[in-house]
Tab-separated table of N, CA and C in Angstrom:
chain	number	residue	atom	x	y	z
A	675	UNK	N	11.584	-15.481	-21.256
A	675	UNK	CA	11.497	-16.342	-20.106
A	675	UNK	C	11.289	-15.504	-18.842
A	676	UNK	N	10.423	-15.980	-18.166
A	676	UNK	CA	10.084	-15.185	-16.879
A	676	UNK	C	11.324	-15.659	-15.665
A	677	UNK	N	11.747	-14.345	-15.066
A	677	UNK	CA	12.393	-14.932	-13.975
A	677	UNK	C	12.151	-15.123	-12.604
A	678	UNK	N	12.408	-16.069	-12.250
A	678	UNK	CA	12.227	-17.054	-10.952
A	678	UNK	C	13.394	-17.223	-9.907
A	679	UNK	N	13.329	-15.792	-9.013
A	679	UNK	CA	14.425	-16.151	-7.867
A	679	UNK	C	13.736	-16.266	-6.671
A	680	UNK	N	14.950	-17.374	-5.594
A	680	UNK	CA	14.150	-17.844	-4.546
A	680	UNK	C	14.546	-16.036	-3.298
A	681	UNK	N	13.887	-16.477	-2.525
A	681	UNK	CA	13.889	-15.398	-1.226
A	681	UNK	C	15.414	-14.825	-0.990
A	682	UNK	N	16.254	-15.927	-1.120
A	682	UNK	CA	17.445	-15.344	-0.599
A	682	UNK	C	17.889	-14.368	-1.940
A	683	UNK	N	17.458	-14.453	-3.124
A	683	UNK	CA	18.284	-14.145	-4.264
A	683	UNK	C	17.291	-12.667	-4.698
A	684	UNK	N	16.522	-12.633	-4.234
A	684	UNK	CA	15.524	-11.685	-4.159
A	684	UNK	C	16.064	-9.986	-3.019
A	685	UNK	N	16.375	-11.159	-2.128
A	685	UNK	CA	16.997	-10.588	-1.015
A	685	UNK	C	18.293	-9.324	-1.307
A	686	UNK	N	19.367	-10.398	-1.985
A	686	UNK	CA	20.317	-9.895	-2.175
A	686	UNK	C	20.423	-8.563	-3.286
A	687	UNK	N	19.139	-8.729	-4.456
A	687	UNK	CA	19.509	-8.102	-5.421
A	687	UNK	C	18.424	-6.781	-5.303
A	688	UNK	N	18.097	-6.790	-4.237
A	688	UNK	CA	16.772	-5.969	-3.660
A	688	UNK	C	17.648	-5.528	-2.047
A	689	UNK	N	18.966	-5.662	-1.976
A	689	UNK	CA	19.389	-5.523	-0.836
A	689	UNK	C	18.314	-5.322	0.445
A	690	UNK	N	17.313	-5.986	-0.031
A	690	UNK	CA	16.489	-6.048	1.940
A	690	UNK	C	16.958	-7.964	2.252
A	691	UNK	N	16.543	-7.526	3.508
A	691	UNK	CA	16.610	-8.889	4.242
A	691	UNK	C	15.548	-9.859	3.945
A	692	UNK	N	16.040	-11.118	4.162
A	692	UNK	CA	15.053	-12.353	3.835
A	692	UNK	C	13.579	-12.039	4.777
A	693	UNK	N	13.877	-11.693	6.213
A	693	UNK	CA	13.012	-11.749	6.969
A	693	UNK	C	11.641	-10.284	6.581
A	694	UNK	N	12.331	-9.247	5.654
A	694	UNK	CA	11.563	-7.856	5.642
A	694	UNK	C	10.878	-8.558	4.593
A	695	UNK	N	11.069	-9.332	3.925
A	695	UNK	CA	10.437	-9.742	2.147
A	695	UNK	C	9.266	-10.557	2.797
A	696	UNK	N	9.092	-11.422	4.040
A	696	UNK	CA	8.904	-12.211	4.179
A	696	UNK	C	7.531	-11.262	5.313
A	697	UNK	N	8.079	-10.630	5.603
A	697	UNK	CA	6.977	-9.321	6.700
A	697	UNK	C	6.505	-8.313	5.514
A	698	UNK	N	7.004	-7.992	4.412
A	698	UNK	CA	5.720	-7.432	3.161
A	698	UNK	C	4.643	-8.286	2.744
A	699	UNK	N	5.005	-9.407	2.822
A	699	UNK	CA	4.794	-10.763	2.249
A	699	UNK	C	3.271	-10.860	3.190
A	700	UNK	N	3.692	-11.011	4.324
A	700	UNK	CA	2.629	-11.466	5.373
A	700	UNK	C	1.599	-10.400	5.877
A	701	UNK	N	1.873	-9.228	5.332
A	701	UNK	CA	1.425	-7.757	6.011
A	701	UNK	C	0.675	-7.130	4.280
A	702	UNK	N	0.856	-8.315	2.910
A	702	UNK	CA	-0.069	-7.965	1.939
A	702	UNK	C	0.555	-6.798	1.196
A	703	UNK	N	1.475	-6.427	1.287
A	703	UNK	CA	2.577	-5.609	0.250
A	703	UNK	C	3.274	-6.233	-0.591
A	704	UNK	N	3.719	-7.004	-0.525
A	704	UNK	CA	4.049	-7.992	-1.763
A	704	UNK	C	2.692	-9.479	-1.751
A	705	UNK	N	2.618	-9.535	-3.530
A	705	UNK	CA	1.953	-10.769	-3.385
A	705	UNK	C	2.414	-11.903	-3.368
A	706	UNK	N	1.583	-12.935	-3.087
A	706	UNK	CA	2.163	-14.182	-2.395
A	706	UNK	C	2.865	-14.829	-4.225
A	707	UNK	N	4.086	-15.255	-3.450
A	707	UNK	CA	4.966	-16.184	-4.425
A	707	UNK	C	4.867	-17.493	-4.807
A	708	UNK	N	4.929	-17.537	-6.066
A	708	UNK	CA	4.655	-19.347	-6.282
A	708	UNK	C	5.586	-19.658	-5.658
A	709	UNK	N	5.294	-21.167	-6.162
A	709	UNK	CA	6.102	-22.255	-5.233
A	709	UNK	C	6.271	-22.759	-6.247
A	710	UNK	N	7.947	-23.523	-5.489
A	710	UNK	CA	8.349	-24.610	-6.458
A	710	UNK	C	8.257	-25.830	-6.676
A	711	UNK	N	8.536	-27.105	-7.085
A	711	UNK	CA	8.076	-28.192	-6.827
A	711	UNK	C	8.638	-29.013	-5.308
A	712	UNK	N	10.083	-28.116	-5.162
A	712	UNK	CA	10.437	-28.274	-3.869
A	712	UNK	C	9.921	-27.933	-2.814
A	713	UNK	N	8.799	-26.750	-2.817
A	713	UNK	CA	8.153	-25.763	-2.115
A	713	UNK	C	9.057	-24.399	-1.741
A	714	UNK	N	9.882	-24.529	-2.405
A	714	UNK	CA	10.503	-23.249	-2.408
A	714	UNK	C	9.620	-21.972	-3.141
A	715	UNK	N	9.801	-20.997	-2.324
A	715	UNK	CA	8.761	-19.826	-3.176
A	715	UNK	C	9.968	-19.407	-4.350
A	716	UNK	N	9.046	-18.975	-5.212
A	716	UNK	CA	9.897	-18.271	-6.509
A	716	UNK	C	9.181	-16.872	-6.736
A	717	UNK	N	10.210	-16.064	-6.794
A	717	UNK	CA	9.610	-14.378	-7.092
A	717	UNK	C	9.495	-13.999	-8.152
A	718	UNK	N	9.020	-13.194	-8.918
A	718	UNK	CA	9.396	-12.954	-10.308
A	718	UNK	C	9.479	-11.532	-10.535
A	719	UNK	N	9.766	-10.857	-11.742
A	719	UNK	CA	9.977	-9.187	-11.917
A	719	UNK	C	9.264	-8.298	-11.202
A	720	UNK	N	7.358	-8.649	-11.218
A	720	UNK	CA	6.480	-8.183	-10.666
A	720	UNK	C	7.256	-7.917	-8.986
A	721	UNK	N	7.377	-8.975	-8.353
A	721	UNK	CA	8.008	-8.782	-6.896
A	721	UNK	C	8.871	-7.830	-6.398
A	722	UNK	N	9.954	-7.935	-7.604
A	722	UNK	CA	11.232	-7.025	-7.649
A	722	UNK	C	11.148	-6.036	-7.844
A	723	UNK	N	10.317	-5.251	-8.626
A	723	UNK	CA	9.682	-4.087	-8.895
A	723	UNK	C	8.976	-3.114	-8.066
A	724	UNK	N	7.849	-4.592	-7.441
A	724	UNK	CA	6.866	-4.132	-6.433
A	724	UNK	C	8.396	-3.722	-4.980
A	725	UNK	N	8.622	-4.604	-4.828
A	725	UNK	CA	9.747	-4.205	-3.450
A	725	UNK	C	10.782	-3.247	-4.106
A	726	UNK	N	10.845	-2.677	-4.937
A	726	UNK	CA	11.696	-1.806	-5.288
A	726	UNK	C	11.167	-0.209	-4.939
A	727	UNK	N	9.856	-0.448	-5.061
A	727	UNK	CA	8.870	0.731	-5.037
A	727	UNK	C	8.560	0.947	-3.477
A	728	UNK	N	8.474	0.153	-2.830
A	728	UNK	CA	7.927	-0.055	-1.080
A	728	UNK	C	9.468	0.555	-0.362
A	729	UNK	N	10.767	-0.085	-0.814
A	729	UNK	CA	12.432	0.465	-0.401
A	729	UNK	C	11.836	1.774	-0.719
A	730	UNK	N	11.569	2.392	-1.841
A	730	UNK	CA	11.415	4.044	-2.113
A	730	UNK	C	10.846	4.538	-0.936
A	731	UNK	N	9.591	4.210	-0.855
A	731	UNK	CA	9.039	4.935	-0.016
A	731	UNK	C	8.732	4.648	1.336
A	732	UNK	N	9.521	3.802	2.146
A	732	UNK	CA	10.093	3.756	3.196
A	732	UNK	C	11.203	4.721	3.474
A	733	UNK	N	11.888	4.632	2.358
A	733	UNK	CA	13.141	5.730	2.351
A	733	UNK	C	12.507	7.002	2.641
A	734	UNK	N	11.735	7.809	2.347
A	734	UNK	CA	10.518	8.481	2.223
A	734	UNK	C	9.801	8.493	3.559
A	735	UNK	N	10.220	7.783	4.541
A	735	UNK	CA	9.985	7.870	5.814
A	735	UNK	C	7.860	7.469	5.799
A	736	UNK	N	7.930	6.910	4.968
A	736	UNK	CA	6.202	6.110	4.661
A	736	UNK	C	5.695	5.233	5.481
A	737	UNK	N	4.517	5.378	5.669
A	737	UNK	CA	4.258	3.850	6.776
A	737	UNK	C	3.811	3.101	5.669
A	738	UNK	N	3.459	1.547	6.596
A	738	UNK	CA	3.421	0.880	6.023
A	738	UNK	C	1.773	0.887	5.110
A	739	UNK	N	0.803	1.499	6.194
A	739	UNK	CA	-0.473	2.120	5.693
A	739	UNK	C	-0.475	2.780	4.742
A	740	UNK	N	0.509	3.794	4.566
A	740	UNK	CA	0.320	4.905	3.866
A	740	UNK	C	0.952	4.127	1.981
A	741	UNK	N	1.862	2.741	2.290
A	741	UNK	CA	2.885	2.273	1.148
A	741	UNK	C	1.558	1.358	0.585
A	742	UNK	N	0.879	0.697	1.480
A	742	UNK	CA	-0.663	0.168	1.344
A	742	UNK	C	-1.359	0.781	0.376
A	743	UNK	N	-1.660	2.079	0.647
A	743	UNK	CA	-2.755	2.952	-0.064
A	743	UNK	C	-2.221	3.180	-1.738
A	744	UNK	N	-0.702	3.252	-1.619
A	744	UNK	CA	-0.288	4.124	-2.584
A	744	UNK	C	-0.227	2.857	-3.815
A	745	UNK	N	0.288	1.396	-2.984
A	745	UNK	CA	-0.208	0.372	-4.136
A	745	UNK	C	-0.840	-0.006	-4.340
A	746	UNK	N	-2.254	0.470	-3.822
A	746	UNK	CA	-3.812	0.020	-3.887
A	746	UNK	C	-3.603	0.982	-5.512
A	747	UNK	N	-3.427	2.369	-5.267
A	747	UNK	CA	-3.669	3.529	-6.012
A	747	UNK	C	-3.164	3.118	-7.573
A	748	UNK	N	-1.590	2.450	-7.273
A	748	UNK	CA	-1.235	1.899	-8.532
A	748	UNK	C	-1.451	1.087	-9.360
A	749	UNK	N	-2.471	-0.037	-8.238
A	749	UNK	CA	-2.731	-1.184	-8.643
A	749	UNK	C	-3.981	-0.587	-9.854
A	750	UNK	N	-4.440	0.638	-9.976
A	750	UNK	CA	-5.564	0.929	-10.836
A	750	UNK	C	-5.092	2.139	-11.500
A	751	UNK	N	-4.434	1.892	-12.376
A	751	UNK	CA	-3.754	2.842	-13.185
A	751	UNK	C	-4.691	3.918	-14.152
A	752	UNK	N	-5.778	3.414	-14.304
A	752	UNK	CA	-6.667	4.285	-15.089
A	752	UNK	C	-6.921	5.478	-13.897
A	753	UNK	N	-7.227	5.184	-12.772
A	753	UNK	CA	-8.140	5.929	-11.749
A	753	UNK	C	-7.435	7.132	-11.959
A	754	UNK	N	-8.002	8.235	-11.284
A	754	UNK	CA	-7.444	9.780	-10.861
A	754	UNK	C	-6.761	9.735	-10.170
A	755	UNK	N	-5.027	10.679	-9.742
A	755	UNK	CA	-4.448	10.424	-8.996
A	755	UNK	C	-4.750	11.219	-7.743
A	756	UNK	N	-5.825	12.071	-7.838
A	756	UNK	CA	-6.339	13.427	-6.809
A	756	UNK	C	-6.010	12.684	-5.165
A	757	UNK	N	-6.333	11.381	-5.401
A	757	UNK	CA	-6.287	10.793	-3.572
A	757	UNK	C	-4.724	10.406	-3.147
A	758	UNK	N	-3.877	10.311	-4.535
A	758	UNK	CA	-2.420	10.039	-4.317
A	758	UNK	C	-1.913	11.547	-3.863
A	759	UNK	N	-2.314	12.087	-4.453
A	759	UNK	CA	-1.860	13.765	-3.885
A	759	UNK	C	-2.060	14.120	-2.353
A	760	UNK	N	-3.344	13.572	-2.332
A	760	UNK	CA	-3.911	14.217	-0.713
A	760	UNK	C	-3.345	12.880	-0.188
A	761	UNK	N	-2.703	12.129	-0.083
A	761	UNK	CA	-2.316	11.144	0.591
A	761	UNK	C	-0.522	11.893	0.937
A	762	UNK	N	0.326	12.453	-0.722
A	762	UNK	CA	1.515	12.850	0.112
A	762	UNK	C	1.448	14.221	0.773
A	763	UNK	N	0.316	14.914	0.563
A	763	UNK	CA	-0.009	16.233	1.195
A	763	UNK	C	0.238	16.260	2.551
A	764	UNK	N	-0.431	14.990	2.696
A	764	UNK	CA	-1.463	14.926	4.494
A	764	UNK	C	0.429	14.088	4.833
A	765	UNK	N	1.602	13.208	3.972
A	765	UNK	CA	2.644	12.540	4.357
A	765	UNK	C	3.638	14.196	4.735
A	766	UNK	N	3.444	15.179	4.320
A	766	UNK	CA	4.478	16.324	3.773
A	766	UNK	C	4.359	17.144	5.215
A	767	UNK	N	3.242	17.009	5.535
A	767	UNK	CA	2.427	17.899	6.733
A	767	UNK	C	2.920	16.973	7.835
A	768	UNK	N	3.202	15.835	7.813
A	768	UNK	CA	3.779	14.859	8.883
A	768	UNK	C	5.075	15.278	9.353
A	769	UNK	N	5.642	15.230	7.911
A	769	UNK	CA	7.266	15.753	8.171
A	769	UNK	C	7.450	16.699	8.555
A	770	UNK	N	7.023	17.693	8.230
A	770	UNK	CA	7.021	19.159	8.702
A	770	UNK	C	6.824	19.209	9.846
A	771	UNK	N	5.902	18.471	10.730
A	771	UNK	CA	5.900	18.672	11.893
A	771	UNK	C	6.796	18.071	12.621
A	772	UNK	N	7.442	16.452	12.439
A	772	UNK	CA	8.445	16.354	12.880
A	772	UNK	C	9.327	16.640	12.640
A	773	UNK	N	9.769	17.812	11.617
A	773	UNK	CA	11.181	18.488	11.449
A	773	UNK	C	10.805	19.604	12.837
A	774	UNK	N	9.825	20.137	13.033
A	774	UNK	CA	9.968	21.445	14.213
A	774	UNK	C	10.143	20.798	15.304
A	775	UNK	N	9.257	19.400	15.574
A	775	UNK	CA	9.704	18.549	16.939
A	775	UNK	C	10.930	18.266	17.089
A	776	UNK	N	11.797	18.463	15.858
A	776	UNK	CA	12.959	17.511	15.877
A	776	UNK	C	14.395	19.000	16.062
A	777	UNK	N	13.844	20.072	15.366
A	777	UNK	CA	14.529	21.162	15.859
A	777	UNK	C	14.487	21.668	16.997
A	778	UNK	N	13.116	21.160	17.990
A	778	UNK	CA	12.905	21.559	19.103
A	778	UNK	C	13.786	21.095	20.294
A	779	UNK	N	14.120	19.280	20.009
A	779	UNK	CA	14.715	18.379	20.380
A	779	UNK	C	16.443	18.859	20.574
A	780	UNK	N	16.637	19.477	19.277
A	780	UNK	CA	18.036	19.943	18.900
A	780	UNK	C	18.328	20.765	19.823
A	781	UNK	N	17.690	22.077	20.526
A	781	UNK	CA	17.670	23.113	21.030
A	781	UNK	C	17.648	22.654	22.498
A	782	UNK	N	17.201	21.715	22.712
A	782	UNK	CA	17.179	21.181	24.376
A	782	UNK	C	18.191	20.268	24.842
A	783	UNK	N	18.851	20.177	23.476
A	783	UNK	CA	20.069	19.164	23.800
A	783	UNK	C	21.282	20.367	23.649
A	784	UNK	N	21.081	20.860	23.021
A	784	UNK	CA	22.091	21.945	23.629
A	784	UNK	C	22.337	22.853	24.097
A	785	UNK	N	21.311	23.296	24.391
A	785	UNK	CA	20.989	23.510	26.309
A	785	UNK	C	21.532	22.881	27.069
A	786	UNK	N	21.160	21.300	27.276
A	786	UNK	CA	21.941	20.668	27.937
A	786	UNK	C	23.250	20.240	27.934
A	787	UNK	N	23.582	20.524	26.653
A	787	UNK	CA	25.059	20.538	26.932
A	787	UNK	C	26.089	21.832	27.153
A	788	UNK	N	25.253	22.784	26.854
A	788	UNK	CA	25.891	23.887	27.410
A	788	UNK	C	26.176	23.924	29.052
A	789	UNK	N	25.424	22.755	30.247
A	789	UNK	CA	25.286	22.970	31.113
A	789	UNK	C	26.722	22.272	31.976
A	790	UNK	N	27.268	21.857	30.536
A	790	UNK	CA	28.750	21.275	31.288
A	790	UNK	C	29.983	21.557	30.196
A	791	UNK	N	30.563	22.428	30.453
A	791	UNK	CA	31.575	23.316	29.311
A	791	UNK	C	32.677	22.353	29.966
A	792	UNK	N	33.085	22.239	30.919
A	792	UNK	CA	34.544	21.716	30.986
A	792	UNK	C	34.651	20.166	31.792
A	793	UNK	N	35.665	19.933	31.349
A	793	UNK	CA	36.060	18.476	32.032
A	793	UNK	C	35.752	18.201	33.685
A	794	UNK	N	35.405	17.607	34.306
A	794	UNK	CA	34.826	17.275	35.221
A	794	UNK	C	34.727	15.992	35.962
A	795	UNK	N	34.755	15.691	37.562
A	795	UNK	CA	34.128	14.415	37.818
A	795	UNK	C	32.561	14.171	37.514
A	796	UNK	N	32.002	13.281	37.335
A	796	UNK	CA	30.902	13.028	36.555
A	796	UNK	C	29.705	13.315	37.941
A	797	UNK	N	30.049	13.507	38.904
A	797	UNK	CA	29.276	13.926	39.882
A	797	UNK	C	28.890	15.189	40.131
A	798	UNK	N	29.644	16.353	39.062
A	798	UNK	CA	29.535	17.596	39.168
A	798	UNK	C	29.288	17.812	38.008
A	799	UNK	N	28.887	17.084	36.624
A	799	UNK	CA	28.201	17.044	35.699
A	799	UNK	C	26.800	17.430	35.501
A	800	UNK	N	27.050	18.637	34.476
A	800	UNK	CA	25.752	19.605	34.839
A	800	UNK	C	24.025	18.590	34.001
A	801	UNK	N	24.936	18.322	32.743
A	801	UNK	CA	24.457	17.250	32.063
A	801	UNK	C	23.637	16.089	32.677
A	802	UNK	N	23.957	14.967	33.679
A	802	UNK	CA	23.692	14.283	34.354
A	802	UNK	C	23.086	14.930	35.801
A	803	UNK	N	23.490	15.825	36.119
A	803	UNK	CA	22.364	16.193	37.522
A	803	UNK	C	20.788	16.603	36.676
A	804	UNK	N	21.081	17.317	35.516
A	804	UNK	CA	19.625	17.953	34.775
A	804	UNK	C	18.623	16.147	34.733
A	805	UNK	N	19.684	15.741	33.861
A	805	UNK	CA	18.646	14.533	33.169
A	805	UNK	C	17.979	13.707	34.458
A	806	UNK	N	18.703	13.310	35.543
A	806	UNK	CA	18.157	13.102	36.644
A	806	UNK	C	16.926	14.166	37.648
A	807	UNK	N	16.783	15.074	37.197
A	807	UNK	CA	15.666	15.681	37.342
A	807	UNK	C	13.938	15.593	37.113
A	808	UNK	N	12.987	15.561	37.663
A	808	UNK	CA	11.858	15.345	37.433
A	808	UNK	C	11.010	16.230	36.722
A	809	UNK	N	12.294	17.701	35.956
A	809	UNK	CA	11.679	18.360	35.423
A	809	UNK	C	11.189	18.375	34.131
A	810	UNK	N	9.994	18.621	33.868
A	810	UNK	CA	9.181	18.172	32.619
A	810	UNK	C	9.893	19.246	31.482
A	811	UNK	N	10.424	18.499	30.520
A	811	UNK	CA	10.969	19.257	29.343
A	811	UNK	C	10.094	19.272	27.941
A	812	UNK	N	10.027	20.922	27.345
A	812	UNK	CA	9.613	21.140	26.616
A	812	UNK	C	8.952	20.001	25.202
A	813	UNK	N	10.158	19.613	24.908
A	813	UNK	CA	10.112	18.314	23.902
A	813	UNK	C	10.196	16.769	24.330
A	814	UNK	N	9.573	16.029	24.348
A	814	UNK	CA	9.319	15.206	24.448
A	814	UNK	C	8.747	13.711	23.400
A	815	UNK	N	7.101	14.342	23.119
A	815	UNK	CA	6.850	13.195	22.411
A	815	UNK	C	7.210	13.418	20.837
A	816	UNK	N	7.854	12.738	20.201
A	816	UNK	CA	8.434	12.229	18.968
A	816	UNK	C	7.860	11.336	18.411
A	817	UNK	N	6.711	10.853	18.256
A	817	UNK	CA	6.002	9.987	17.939
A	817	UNK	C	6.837	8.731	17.508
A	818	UNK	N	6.682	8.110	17.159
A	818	UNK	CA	7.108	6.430	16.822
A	818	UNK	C	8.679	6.752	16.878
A	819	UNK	N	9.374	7.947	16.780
A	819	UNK	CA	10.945	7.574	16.967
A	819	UNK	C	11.161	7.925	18.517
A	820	UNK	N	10.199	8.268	18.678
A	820	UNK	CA	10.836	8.486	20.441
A	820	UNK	C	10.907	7.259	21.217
A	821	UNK	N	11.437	7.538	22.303
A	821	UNK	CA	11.566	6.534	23.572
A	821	UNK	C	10.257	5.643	23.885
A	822	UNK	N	9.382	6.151	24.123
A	822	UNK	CA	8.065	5.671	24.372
A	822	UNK	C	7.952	6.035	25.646
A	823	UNK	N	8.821	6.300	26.786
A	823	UNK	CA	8.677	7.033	27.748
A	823	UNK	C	8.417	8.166	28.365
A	824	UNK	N	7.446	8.650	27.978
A	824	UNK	CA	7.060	9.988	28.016
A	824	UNK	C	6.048	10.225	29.245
């Protein structure tokens, strides 16, 4: 017997949220779910599987492009995997660079906190006079985890 759970039950046993199942759903990462006679959608193994695989590689710090490609790739199991390779090559080379942005980040924050060793009124806070400064600091853009204020 094939199984048939609705969104919420999908949800729970796939620990993502109703609303993320529902944004794979609409964004073509998961395929669309029957319906029931109530119009309730029903998921089946295929779903659970498929969103089991997309949690991976989000975890994996993946976009959603890149989770795109990789179930295009699966979806044709005969093919060569040579473009799945150069796909986590070109993902590996991502990280790497935001691990040095992100060590760079590390190093300017404690800097800045070296700039206030002891207890203090917050007006003589070496910390807070810097950040109020217009001076342009080394690290900055962080791509999609940064501020956006740059």
């Amino acid at each position: 017997m094939q199984m048939e759970l609705k969104i919420g039950e999908l949800a729970k046993r796939s620990g993502c949220l109703v609303e993320t199942i529902r944004y794979y759903e609409k964004e073509g990462l998961l395929p669309q779910a029957n319906r029931s006679q109530g119009n309730f959608r029903l998921y089946g193994e295929v779903h659970a599987e498929r969103l089991q695989f997309i949690r991976h590689c989000r975890s994996l710090d993946m976009t959603l492009d890149e989770i795109r490609q990789l179930l295009q790739f699966r979806d044709v199991p005969e093919d060569n995997c040579s473009e799945v390779n150069a796909l986590l090559d070109k993902h590996i080379g991502h990280v790497a660079h935001r691990i040095k942005e992100l060590k760079g980040l590390e190093l300017q924050l404690k800097s800045l906190r070296n700039l206030c060793k002891t207890t203090q009124a917050t007006k003589d806070c070496g910390i807070l006079q810097n950040l109020g400064t217009a001076e342009e600091h080394p690290v900055r853009n962080l791509g999609s985890h940064g501020s956006g204020c740059h």
